[in-house]
mmCIF file of C-alpha atoms and ligand atoms in Angstrom:
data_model
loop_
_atom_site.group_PDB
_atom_site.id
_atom_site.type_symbol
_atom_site.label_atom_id
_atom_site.label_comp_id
_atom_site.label_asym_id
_atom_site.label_seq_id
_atom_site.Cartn_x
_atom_site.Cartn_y
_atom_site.Cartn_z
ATOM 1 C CA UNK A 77 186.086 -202.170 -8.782
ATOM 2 C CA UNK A 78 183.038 -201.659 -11.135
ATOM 3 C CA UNK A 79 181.546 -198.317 -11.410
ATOM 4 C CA UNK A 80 177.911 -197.775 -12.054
ATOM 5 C CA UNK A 81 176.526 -196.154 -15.015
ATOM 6 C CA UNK A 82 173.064 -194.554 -14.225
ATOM 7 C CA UNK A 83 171.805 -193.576 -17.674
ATOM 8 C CA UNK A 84 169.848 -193.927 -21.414
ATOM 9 C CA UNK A 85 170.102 -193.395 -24.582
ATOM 10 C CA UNK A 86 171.174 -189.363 -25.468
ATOM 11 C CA UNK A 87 173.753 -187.341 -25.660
ATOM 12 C CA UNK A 88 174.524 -186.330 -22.101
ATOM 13 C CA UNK A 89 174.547 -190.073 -21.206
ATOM 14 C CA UNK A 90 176.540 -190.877 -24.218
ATOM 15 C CA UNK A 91 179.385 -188.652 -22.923
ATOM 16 C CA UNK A 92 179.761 -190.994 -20.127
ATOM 17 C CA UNK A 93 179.886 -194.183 -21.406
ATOM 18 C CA UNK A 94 182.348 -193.076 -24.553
ATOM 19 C CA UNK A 95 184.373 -191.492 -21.109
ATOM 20 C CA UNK A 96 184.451 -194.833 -19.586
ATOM 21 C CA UNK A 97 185.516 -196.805 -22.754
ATOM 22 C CA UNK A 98 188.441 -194.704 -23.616
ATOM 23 C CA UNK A 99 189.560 -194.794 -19.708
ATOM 24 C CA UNK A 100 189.139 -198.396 -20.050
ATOM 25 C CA UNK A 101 187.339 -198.369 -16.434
ATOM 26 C CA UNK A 102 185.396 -201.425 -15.847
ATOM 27 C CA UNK A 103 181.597 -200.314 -15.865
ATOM 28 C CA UNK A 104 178.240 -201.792 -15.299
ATOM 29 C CA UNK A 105 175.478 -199.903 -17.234
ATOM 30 C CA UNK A 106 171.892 -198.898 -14.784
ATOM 31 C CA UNK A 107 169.357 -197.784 -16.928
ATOM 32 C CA UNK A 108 167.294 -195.455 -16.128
ATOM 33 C CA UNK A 109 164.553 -194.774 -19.047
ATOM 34 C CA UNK A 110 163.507 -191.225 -19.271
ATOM 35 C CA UNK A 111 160.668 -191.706 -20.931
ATOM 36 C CA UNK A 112 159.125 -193.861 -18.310
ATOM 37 C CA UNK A 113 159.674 -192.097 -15.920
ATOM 38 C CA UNK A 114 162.329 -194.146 -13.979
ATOM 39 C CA UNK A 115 164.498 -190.759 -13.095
ATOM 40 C CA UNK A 116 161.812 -190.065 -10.697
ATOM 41 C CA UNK A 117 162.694 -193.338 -8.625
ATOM 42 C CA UNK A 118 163.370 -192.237 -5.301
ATOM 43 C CA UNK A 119 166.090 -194.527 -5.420
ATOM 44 C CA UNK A 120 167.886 -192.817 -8.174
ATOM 45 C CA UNK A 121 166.632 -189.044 -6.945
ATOM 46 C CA UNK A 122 169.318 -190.331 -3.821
ATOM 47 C CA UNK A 123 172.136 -190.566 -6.181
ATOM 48 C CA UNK A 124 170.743 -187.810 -8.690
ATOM 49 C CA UNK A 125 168.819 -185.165 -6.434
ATOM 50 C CA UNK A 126 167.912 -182.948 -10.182
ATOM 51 C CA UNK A 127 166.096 -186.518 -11.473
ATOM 52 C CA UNK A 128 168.259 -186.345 -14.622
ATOM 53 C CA UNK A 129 170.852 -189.066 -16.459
ATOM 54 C CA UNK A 130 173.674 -189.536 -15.994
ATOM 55 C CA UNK A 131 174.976 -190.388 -12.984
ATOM 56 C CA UNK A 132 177.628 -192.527 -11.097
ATOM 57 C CA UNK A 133 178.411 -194.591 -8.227
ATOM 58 C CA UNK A 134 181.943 -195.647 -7.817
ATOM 59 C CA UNK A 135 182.465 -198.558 -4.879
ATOM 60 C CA UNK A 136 186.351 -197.578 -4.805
ATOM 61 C CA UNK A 137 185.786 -192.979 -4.158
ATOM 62 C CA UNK A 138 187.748 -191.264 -2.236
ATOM 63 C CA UNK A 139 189.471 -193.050 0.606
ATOM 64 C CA UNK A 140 188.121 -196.259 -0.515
ATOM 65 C CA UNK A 141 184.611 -195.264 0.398
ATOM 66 C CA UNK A 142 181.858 -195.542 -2.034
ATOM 67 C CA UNK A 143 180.619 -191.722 -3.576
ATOM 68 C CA UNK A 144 178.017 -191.158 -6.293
ATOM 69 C CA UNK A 145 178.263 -188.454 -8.571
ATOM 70 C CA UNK A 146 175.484 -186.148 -11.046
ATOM 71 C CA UNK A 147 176.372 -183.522 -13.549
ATOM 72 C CA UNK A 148 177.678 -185.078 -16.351
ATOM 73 C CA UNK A 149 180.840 -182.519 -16.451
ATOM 74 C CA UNK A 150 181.654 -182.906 -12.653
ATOM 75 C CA UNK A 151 181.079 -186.606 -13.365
ATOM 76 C CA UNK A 152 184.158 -186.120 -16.371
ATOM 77 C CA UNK A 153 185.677 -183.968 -14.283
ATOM 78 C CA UNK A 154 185.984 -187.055 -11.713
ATOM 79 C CA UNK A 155 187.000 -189.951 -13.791
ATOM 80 C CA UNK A 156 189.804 -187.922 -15.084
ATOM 81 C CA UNK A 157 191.197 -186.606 -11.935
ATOM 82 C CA UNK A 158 190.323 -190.393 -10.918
ATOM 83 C CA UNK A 159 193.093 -192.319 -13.521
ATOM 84 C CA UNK A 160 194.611 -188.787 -14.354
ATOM 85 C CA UNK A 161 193.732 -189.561 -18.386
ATOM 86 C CA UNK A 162 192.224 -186.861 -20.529
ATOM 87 C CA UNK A 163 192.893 -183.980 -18.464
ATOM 88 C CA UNK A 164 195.913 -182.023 -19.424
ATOM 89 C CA UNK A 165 198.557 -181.383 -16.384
ATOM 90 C CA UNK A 166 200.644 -178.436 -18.386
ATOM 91 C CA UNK A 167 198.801 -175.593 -17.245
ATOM 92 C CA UNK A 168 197.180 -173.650 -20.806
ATOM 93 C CA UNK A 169 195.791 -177.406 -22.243
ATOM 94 C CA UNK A 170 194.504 -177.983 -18.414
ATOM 95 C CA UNK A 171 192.741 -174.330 -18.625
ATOM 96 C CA UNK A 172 191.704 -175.090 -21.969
ATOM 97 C CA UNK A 173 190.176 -178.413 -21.127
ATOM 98 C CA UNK A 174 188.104 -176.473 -18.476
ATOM 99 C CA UNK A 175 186.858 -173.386 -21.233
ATOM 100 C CA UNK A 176 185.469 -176.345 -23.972
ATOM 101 C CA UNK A 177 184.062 -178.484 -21.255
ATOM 102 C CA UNK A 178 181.750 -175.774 -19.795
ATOM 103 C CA UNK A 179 181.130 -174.715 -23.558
ATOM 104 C CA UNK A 180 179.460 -177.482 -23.974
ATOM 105 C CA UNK A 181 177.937 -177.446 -20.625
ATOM 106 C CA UNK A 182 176.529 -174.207 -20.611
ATOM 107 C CA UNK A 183 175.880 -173.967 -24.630
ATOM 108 C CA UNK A 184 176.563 -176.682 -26.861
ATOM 109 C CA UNK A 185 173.836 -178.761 -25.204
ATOM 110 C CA UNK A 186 171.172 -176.324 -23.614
ATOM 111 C CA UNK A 187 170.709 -174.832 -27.471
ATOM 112 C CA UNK A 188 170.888 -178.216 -29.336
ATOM 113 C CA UNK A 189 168.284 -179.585 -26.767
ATOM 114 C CA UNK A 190 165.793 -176.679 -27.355
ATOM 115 C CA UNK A 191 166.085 -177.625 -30.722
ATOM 116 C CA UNK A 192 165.478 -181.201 -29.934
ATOM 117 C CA UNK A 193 162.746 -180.277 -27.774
ATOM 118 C CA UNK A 194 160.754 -177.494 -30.415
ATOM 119 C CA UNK A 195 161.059 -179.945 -33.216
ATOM 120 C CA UNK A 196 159.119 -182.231 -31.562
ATOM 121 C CA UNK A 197 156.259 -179.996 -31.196
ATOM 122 C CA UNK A 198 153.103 -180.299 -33.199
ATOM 123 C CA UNK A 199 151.677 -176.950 -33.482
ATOM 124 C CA UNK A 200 153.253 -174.711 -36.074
ATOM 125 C CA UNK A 201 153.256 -171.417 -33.692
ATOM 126 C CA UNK A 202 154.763 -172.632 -31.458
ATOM 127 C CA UNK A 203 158.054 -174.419 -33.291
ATOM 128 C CA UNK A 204 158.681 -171.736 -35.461
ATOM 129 C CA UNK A 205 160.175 -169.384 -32.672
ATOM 130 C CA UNK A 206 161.656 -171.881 -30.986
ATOM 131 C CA UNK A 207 163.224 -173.211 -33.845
ATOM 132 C CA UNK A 208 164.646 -169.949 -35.393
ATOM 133 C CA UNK A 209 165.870 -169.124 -31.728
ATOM 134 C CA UNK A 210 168.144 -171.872 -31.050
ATOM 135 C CA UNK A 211 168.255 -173.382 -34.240
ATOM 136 C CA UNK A 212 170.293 -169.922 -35.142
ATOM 137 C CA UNK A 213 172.681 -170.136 -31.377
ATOM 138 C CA UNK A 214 172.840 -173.884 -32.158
ATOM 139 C CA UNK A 215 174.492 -173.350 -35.419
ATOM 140 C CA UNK A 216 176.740 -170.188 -34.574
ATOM 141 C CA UNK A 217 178.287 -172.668 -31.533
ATOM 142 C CA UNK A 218 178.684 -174.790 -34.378
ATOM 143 C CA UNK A 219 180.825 -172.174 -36.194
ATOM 144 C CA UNK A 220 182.523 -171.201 -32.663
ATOM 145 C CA UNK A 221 184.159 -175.366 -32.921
ATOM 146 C CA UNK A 222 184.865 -175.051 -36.366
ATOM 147 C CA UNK A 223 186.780 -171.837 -36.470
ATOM 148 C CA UNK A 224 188.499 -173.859 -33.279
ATOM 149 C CA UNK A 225 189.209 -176.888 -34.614
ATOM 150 C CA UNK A 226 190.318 -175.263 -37.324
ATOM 151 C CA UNK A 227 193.789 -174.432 -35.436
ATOM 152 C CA UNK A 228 193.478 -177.140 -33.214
ATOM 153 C CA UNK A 229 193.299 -181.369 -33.152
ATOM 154 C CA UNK A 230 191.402 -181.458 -30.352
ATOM 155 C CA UNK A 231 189.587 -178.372 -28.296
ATOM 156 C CA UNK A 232 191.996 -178.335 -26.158
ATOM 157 C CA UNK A 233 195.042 -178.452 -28.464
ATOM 158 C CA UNK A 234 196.807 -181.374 -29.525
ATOM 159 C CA UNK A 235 195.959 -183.737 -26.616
ATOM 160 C CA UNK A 236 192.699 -185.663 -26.302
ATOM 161 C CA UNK A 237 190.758 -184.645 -23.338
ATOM 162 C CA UNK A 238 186.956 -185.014 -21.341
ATOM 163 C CA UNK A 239 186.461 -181.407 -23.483
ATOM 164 C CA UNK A 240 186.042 -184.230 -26.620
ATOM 165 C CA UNK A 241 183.993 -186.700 -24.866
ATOM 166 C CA UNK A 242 181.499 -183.976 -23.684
ATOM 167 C CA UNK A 243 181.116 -182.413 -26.950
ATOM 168 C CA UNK A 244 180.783 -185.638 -29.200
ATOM 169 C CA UNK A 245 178.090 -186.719 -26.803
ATOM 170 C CA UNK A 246 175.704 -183.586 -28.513
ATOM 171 C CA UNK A 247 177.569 -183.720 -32.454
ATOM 172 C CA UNK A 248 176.873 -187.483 -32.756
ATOM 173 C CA UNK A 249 173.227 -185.877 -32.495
ATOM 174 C CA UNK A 250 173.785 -182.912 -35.405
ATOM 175 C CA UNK A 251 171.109 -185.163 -37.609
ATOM 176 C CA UNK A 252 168.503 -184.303 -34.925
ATOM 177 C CA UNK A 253 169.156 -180.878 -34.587
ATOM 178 C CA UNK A 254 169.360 -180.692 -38.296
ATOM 179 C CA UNK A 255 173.540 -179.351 -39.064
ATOM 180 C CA UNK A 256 175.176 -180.690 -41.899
ATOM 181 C CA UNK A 257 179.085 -181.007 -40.543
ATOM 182 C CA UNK A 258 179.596 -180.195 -44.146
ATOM 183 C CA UNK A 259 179.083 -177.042 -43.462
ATOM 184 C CA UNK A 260 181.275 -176.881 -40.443
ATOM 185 C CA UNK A 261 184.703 -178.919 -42.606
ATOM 186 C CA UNK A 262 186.927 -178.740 -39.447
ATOM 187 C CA UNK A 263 184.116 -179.937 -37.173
ATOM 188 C CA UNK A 264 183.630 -182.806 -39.922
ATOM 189 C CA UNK A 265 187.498 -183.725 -39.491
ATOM 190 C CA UNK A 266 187.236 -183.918 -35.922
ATOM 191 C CA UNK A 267 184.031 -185.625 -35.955
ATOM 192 C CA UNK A 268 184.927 -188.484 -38.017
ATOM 193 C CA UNK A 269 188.690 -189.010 -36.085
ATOM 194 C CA UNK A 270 186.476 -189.072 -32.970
ATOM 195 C CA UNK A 271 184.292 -191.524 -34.501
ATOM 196 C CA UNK A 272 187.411 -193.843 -35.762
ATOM 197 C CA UNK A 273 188.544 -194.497 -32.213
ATOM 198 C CA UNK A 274 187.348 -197.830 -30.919
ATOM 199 C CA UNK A 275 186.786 -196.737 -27.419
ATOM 200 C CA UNK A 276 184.508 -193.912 -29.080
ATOM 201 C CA UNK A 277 182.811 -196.537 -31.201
ATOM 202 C CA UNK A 278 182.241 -198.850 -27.934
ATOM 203 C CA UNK A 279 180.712 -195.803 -25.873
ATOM 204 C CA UNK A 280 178.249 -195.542 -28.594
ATOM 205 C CA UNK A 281 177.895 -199.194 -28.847
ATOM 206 C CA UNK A 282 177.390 -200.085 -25.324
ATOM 207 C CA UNK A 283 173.235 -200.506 -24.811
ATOM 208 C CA UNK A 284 171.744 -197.870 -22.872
ATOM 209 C CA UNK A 285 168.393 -199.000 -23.432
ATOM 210 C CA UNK A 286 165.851 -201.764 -21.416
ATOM 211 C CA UNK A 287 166.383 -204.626 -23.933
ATOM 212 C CA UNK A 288 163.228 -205.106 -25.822
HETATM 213 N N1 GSH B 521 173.264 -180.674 -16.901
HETATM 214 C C1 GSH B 521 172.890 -182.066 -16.863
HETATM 215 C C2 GSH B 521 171.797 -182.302 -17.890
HETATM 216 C C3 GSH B 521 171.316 -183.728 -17.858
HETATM 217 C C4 GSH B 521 170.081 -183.914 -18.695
HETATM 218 O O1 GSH B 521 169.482 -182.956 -19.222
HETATM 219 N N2 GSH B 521 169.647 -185.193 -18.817
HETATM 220 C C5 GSH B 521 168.443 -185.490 -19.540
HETATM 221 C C6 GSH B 521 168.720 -186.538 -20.615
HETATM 222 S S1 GSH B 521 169.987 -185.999 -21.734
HETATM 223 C C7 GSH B 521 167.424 -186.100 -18.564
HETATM 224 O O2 GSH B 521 167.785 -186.901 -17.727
HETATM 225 N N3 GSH B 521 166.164 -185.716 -18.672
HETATM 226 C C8 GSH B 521 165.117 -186.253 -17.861
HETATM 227 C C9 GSH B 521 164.194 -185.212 -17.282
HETATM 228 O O3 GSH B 521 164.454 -184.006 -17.502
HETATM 229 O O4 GSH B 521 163.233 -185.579 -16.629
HETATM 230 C C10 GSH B 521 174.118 -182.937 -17.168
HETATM 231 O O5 GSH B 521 174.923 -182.513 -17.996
HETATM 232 O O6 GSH B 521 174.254 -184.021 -16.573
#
């Protein structure tokens, strides 16, 4: 059965659908532009209480019954326990899975959006703070992947797992947040091997945008 895909364009949405792809779960895409203001639908708020992308509705949950989830790492979380891909069962990968995926969920992707969010602004004041702030964490969680990766495939050791779906979701924006993965050579590796997969490609591919 089809899953829903509540989400747009950016990173945290990106996670999802490059998720779904390499699960190979059939998936219909719901967007939800966040610059309209279509995440305060009170439809959506049903299925996403916080108003924020992404979220899911599977028909075929638990017991057959339909279930939505929000939180993009519960939602990764779920689809792997769901098809029991991407998330290790021998215990250290299965504990290291856990450690990169709330990494990125409590750093690599709070910082990078500050930086995403300050470099927006207009008045000089005001962005230079902001920027030198978490412009500085961004890059030192940068450095905390590389020195990783460089022992490592993948974060959570030689297996692929939802630790590498939630994390490309924020490097595929490093352009925005201004890193050069030149600087970071074993997050540059990774990045690109990520990038060769075709079920990586399609998550990117897949339009999470209104048509124009
Ligand atoms: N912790 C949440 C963060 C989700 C999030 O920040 N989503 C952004 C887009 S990447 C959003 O929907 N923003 C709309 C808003 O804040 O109104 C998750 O990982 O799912």
């Amino acid at each position: 059965m089809t899953i829903d895909l509540y989400a747009f364009d950016t990173p945290n949405g990106r996670k999802i659908s490059v998720a779904l792809e390499e699960m190979a779960l059939p998936y219909r895409v719901q967007v939800v532009d966040i610059t309209q203001g279509e995440q305060f639908a009170p439809a959506f708020l049903k299925i996403s209480p916080n108003n924020k992308i992404p979220a899911i509705v599977d028909a075929d949950g638990p017991g057959g019954a339909p279930i939505s989830v929000f939180e993009s790492g519960a939602i990764l979380i779920y689809l792997a326990e769901k098809t029991g891909r991407f998330w290790p069962a021998e215990p250290a990968a299965h504990v290291a899975t856990m450690e990169w995926l709330m990494f990125q969920m409590g750093g690599f992707g709070p910082m990078p959006g500050q930086v995403h969010h300050f470099i927006a602004l207009h008045d000089d004041a005001d962005r230079r703070y902001g920027l030198q702030r978490f412009m500085q964490e961004t890059r030192r969680l940068y450095a905390v992947m590389n020195a990783r990766l460089s022992e490592n495939e993948f974060f959570a050791g030689r297996e692929l797992t939802i630790a590498d779906f939630a994390i490309i979701g924020w490097a595929w924006r490093h352009p925005r947040h201004k890193v050069d993965l030149a600087d970071y050579p074993h997050v540059q590796r990774w990045y690109q091997q990520m990038m060769a997969r075709p079920g990586v490609r399609r998550g990117f591919e897949v339009a999470l945008r209104h048509p124009s």
